[in-house]
XYZ file of C-alpha atoms in Angstrom:
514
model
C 28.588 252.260 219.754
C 32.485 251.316 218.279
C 32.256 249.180 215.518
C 35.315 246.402 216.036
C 36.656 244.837 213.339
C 36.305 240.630 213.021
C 39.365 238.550 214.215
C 39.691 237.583 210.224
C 39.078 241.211 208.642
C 42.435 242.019 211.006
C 43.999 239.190 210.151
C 43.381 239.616 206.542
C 44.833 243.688 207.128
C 48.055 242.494 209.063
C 48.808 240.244 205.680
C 47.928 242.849 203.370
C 50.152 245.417 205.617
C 53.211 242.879 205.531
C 52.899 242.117 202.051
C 53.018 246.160 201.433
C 56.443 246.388 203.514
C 58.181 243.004 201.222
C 57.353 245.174 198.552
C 57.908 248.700 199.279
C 60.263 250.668 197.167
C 59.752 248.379 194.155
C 58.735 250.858 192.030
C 61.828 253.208 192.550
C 63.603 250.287 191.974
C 62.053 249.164 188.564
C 62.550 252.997 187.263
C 66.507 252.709 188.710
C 66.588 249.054 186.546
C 65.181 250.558 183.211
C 67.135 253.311 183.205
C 70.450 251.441 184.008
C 69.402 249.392 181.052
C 68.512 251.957 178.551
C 70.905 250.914 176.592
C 71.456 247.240 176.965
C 67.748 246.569 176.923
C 66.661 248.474 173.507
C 69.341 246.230 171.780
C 68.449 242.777 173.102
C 64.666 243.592 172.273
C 66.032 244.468 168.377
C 68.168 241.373 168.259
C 65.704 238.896 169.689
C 62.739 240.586 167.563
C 64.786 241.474 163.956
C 65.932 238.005 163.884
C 62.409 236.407 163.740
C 61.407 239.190 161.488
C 63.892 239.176 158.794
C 62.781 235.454 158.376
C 59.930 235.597 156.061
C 61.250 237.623 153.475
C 64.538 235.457 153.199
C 62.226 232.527 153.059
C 60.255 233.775 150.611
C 62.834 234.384 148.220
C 64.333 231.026 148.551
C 60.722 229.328 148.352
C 58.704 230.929 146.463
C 55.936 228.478 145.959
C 54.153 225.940 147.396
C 54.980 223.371 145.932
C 59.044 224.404 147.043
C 58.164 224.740 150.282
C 55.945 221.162 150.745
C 59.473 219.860 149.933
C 61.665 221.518 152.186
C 59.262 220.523 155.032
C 58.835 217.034 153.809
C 63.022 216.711 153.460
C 63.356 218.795 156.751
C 61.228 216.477 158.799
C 63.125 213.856 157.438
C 66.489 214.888 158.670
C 67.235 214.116 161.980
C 70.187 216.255 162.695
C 68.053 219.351 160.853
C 65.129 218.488 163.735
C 67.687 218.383 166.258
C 69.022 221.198 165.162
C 65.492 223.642 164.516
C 62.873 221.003 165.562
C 60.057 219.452 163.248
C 58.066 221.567 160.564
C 54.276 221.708 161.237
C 53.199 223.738 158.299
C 54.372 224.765 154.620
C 53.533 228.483 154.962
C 55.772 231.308 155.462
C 54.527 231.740 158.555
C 55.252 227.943 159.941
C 58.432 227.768 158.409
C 59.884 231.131 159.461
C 58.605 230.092 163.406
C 60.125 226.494 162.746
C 63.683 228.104 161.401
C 64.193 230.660 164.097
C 61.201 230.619 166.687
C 63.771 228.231 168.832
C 66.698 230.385 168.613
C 65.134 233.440 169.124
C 63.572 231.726 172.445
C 66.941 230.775 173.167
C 68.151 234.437 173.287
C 65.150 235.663 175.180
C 66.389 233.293 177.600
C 69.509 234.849 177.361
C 68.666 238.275 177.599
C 66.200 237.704 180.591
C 68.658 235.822 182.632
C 71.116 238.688 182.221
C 68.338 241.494 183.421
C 67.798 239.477 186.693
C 71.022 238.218 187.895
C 71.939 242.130 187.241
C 69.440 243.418 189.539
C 69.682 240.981 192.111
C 72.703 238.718 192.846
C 74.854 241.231 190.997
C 73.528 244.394 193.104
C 74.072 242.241 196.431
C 77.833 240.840 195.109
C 78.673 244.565 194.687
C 77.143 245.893 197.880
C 74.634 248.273 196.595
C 71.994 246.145 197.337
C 72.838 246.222 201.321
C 72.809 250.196 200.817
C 69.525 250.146 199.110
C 68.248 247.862 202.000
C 68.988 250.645 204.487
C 66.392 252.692 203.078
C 62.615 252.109 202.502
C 62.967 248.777 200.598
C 61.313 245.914 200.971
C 62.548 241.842 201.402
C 61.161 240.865 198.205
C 61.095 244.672 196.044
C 64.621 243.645 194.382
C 63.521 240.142 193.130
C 59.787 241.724 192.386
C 61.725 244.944 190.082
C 64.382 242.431 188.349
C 61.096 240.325 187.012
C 59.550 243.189 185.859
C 62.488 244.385 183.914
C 62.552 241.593 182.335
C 58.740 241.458 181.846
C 59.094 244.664 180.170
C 62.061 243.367 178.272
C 60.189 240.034 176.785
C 56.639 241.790 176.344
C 58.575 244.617 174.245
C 60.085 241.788 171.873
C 56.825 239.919 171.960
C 55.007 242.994 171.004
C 57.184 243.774 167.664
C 57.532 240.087 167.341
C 53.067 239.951 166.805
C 52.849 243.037 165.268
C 55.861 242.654 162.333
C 54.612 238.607 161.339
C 50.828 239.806 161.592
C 50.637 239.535 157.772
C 51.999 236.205 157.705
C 48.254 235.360 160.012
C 47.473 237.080 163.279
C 46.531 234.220 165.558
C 50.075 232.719 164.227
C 52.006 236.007 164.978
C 50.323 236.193 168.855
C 50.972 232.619 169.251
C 54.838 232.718 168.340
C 55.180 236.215 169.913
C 53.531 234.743 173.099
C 55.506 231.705 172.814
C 58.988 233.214 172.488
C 58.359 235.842 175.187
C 56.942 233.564 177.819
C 59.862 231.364 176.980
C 62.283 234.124 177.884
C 60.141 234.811 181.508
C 59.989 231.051 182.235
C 64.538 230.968 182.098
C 63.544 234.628 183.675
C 62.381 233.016 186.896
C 64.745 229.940 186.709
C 67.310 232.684 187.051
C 66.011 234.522 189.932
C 65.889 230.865 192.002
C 69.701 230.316 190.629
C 70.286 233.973 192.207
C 68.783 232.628 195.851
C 70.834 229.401 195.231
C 74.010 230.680 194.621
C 76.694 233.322 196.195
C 77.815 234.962 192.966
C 76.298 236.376 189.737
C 78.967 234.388 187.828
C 77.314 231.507 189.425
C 73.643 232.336 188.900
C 74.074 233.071 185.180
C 76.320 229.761 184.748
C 73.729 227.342 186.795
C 70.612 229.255 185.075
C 72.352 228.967 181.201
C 73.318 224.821 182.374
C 69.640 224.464 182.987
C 68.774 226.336 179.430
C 71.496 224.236 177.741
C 70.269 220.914 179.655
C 66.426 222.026 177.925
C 68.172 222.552 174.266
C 69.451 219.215 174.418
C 66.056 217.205 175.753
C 64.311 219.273 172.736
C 66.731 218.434 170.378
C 67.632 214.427 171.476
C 63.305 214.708 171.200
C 63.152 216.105 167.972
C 66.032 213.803 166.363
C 64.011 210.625 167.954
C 59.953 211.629 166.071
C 59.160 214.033 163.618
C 55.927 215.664 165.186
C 57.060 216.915 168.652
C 55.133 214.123 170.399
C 58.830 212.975 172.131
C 58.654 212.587 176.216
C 62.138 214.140 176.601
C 60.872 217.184 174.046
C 58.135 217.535 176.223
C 60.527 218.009 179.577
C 61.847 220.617 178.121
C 60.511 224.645 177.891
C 61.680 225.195 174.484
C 59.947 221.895 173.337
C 57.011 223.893 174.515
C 57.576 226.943 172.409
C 57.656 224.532 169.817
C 54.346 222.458 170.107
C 52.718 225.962 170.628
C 52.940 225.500 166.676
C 52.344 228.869 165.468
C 50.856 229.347 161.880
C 50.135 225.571 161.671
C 46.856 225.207 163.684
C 48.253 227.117 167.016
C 47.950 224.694 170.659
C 46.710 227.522 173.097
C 46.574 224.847 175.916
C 50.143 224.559 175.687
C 50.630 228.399 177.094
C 49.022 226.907 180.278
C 51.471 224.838 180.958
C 54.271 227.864 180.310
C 52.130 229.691 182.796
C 51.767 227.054 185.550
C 55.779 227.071 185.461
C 55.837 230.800 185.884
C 53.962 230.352 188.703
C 55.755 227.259 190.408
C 58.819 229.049 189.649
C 57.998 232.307 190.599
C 56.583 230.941 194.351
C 59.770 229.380 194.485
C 61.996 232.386 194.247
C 59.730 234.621 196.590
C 60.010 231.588 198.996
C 63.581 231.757 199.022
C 64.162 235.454 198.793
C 62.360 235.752 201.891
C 64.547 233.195 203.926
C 67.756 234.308 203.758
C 69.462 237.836 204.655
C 71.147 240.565 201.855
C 74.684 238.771 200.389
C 74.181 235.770 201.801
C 72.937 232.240 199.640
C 71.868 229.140 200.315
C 74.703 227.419 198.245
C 77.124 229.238 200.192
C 80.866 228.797 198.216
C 83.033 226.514 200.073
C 85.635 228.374 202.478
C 89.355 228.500 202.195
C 92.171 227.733 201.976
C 92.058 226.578 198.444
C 92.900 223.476 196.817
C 96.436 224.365 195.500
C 98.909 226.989 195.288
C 97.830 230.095 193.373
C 101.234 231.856 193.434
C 100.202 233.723 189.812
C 97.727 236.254 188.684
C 97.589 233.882 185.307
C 97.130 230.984 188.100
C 94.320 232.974 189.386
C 92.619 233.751 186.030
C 92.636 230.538 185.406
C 90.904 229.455 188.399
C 88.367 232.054 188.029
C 87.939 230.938 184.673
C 88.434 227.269 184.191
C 84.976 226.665 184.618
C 83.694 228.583 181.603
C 86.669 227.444 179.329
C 85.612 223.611 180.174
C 82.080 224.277 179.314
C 82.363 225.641 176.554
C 85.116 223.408 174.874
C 82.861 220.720 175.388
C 79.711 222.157 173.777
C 82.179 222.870 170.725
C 83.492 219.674 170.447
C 79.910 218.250 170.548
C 78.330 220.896 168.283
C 81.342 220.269 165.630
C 80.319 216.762 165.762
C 77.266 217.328 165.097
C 77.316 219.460 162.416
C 80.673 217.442 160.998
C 78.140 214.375 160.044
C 75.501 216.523 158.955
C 77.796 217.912 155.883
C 77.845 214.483 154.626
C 74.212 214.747 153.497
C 74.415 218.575 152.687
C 73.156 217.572 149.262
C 70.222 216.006 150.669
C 69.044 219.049 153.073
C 69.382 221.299 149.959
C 67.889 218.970 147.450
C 67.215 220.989 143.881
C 67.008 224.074 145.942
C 69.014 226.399 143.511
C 68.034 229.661 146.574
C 69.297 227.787 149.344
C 72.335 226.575 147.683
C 73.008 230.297 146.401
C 72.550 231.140 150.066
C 75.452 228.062 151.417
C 77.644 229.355 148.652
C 77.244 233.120 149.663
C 78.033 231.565 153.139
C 80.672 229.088 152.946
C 82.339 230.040 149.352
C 81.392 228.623 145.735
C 83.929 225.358 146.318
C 81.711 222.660 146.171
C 78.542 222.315 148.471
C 79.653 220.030 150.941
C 83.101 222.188 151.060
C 80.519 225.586 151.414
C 78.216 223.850 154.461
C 81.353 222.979 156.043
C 82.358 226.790 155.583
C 79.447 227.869 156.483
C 79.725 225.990 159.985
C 82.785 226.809 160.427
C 81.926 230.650 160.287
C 78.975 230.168 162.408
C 81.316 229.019 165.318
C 83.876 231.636 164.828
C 80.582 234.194 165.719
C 79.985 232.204 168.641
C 83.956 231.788 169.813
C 83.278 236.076 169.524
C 80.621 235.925 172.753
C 83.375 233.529 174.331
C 86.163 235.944 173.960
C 84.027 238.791 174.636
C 83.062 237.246 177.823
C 85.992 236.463 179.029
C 87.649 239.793 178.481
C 84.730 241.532 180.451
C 85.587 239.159 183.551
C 88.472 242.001 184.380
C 85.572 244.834 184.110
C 83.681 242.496 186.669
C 86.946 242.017 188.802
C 87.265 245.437 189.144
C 83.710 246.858 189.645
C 83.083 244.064 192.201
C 86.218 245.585 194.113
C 87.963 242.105 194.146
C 91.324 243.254 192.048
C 91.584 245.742 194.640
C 93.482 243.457 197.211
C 95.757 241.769 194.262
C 96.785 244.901 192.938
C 97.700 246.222 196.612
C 100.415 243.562 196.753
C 103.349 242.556 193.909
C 101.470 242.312 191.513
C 101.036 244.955 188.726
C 98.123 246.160 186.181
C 99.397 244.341 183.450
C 100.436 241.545 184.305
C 97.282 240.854 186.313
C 95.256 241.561 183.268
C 97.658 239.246 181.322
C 96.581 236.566 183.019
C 92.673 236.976 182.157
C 93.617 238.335 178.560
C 95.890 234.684 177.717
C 92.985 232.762 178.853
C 90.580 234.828 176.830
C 92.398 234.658 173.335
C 94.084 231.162 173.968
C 90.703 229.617 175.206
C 89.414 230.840 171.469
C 92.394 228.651 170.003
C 91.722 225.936 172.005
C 88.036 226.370 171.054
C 89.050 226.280 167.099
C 91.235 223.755 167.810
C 88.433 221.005 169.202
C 85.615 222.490 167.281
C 88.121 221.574 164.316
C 88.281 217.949 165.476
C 84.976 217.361 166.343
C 84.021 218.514 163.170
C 86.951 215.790 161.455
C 85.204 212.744 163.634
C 81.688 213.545 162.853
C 82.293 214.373 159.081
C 85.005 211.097 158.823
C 88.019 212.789 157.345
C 89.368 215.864 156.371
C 91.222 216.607 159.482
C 93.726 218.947 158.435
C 91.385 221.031 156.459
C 88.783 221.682 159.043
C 91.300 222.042 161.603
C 92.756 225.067 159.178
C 89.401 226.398 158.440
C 88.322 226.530 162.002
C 91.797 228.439 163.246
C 91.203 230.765 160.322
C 88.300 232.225 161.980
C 90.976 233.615 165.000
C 92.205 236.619 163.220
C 88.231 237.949 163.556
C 87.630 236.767 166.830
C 90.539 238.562 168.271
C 89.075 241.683 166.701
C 86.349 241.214 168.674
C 88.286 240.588 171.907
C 90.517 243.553 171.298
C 87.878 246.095 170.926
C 86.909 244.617 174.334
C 89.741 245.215 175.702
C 89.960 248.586 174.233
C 86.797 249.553 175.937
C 87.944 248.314 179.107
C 90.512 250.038 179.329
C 89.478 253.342 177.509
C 86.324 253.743 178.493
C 84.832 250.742 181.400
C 81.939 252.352 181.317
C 80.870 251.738 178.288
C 83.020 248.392 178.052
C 79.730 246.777 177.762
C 78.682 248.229 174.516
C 80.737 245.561 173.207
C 77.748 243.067 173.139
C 75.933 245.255 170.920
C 79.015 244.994 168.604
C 79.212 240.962 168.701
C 75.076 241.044 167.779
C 75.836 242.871 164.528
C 78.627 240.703 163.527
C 76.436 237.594 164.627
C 73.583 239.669 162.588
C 75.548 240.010 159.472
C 77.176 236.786 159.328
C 73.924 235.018 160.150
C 70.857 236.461 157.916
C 73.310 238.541 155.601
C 73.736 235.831 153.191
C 69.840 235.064 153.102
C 69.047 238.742 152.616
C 72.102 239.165 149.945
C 73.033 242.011 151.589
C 75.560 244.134 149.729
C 79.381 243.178 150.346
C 80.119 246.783 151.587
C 78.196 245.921 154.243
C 79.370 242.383 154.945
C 82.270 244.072 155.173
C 81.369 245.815 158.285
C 81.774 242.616 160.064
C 85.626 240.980 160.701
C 84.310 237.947 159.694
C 83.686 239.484 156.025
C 87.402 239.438 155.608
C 87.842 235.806 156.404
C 88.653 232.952 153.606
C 85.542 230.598 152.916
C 87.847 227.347 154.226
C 87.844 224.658 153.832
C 87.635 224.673 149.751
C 88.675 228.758 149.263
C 92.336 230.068 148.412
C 93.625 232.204 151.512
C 94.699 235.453 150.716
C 97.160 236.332 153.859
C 96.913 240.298 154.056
């Protein structure tokens, strides 16, 4: 006799079949991703991970016993701008504190790193057209979206990994949880970036829309933290990082809260797949609207500018805000530092030996000349992406020559970081009630480094486009140096290494012009 196989046993074979083609070729396609990011990849996973782990040891040697640090968490948590600014502190151990000081930040850039592996290997692959080639072959619907997330699963689980094993002495169930927390942070903005790349026709546009929605939960965590000191705020709540947070690592650890990271993965994840699977290669479901456009673009520079607008608006207004922010919180410098001698050594070694509120200011004032360096960097690698994506092709067949179309992107680069100083400056003047002329010196200071930084890009973009993004790695070290240097007193030779290491400590400093 034949045996025949039940109506559902088929049934249940069709799905499994179909579910084989969405994801064939996904493995060739993981191997192609990790090996196009051999480079970028390593260094994110060191960034994200040496930033949490140089913590402890700068803590330690600015409070040394317990008695210091049961103050600093009793004047931290009561300091609103510090719990917008890092959240609440749960414990008093090296261990809480080094998770409350940079556990957010380094979830922050785990988001950051995982929304650049996905938009690369999916909306950027289809934008360039090697997607549709790939598609030709054996590759499934849903293999490109399944390989980016497991790039950046391998990503986040290698930084989780050194994260655990490098704070294990500070407690292991505190080390998993913050390891855990920080690397299911960056897969959570890991799968908000794979819906933006369904969403949206561009990479420019996934990565903007994805880092909106991880600026939109920094601000909810931080407007929650400002409000209560314990993490118990609705709007901290809303947001992913205010999850990472009430994980509380090293102060009695909330596993319950990782199911709620997890249930987002999911939701998210179904999302995507859902998505993926109803639309063809290149195409989106936010398509961009059609010509003509609004205007005359008769320039290259008028072109630049409308490619780039966007990005310059954005980020002049988180500046402005930020420098507000951290313009009133100088006024109470004293107060955050209390009889701290360490951490005022380490806001002097920072911001110059002028006078404390004179050496915060400096300090903040450094800190967004670093982060003016990713603006300029970015915007100088927007010609690399014009010209990989083939669309400088057709405006340098007509009039229009190398030069002066780069021009156009390079003014908008290293002007947008004036205009950055500029209202970073006066934000800073508004929020701290005075001293307009000094901050707005002290904050253009910080150009003659920041253009370093956007030459060398264009250097590389020119010399070598190939390697053009190796200047990110660059930018991390500075922001490296200039960031934990001061807490690890690390010899000036090699603060040196960094442009900012040549800069006046303004406002407060004397400027030496050569």
């Amino acid at each position: 006799m034949t045996a025949h196989a039940s109506p559902a046993t088929a049934a249940l074979g069709r799905s499994e079949s179909a579910t084989a083609r969405q994801l064939a070729g996904t493995g060739a396609l993981l191997r192609l991703a990790l090996r196009r990011d051999r480079v970028m990849m390593p260094v994110w996973i060191l960034l994200v991970a040496g930033l949490v782990l140089t913590m402890p040891g700068s803590l330690e040697s600015v409070y040394g016993t317990a008695a210091e640090r049961a103050d600093a968490m009793e004047s931290m948590n009561s300091n609103s701008s510090m719990r917008a600014m890092y959240g609440p502190v749960f414990g008093d151990s090296i261990g809480a504190l080094s998770a409350w000081r940079i556990g957010g930040y380094a979830g922050v850039l785990a988001a950051v790193m995982s929304l650049v592996i996905v938009v690369r290997h999916t909306r950027d692959e289809e934008e360039s057209g090697r997607q549709e080639m790939l598609s030709a072959s054996m590759v499934g619907r849903r293999a490109p979206l399944t390989a980016a997330l497991l790039a950046a699963s391998v990503a986040n689980a290698g930084a989780g990994l050194l994260i655990t094993a490098g704070m294990a002495g500070q407690g292991a169930s505190g080390a998993l949880a913050l390891g855990l927390g920080i690397a299911g942070t960056g897969m959570l903005f890991a799968t908000t970036a794979a819906i933006a790349a369904q969403l949206t026709e561009s990479a420019r546009l996934a990565k903007g829309l994805t880092a909106a929605v991880l600026g939109a939960a920094f601000v909810l965590r931080a407007a929650g933290d400002a409000g209560r000191a314990d993490g118990s705020s609705a709007a901290t709540w809303l947001s992913p990082l205010g999850w990472q947070e009430n994980l509380r690592a090293f102060a009695g650890e909330r596993w319950w809260v990782l199911a709620l990271v997890g249930a987002a993965l999911v939701a998210q994840g179904v999302v995507a797949y859902g998505l993926a699977g109803r639309r063809d290669v290149g195409m989106s479901f936010l398509p961009t609207r059609p010509g003509p456009a609004r205007g005359r673009i008769g320039t290259a520079g008028a072109l630049a500018w409308r490619l780039q607008r966007g990005a310059v608006f954005g980020w002049t207004a988180g500046f402005l805000l930020a420098g507000m922010v951290f313009g009133q919180m100088a006024s109470g410098a004293a107060d955050i530092v209390g009889d701290n001698e360490n951490t005022r050594d380490i806001i002097e070694r920072m911001g110059g030996g002028s006078g404390l509120t004179d050496a915060f200011l400096a300090t903040m004032t450094g800190l967004f000349g670093m982060v003016a360096g990713l603006y300029v960097a970015s915007s100088v690698l927007r010609l690399h992406g014009e010209e990989t994506s083939q669309r400088a092709e057709p405006v340098l067949a007509g009039a229009v020559g190398r030069l002066r179309w780069a021009a156009g992107h390079l003014v908008i680069a290293f002007g947008g970081t004036v205009l950055l100083m500029t209202v970073c400056g006066a934000g800073m003047a508004i929020g701290h009630g005075g001293e307009a002329g000094a901050l707005l010196g002290a904050c253009l200071a910080q150009l003659p480094a920041i253009w370093v930084l956007g030459a060398l890009a264009v250097l590389l973009v020119g010399a070598y486009p190939r390697g053009a993004v190796a200047v990110w790695a660059v930018v991390g070290v500075c922001l490296a140096i200039g960031w934990i240097g001061p807490a690890l007193d690390l010899p000036q030779a090699v603060m040196n290494l960094s442009p900012y290491g040549h800069l006046p400590k303004l406002p407060g400093a004397e400027v030496s012009w050569p």
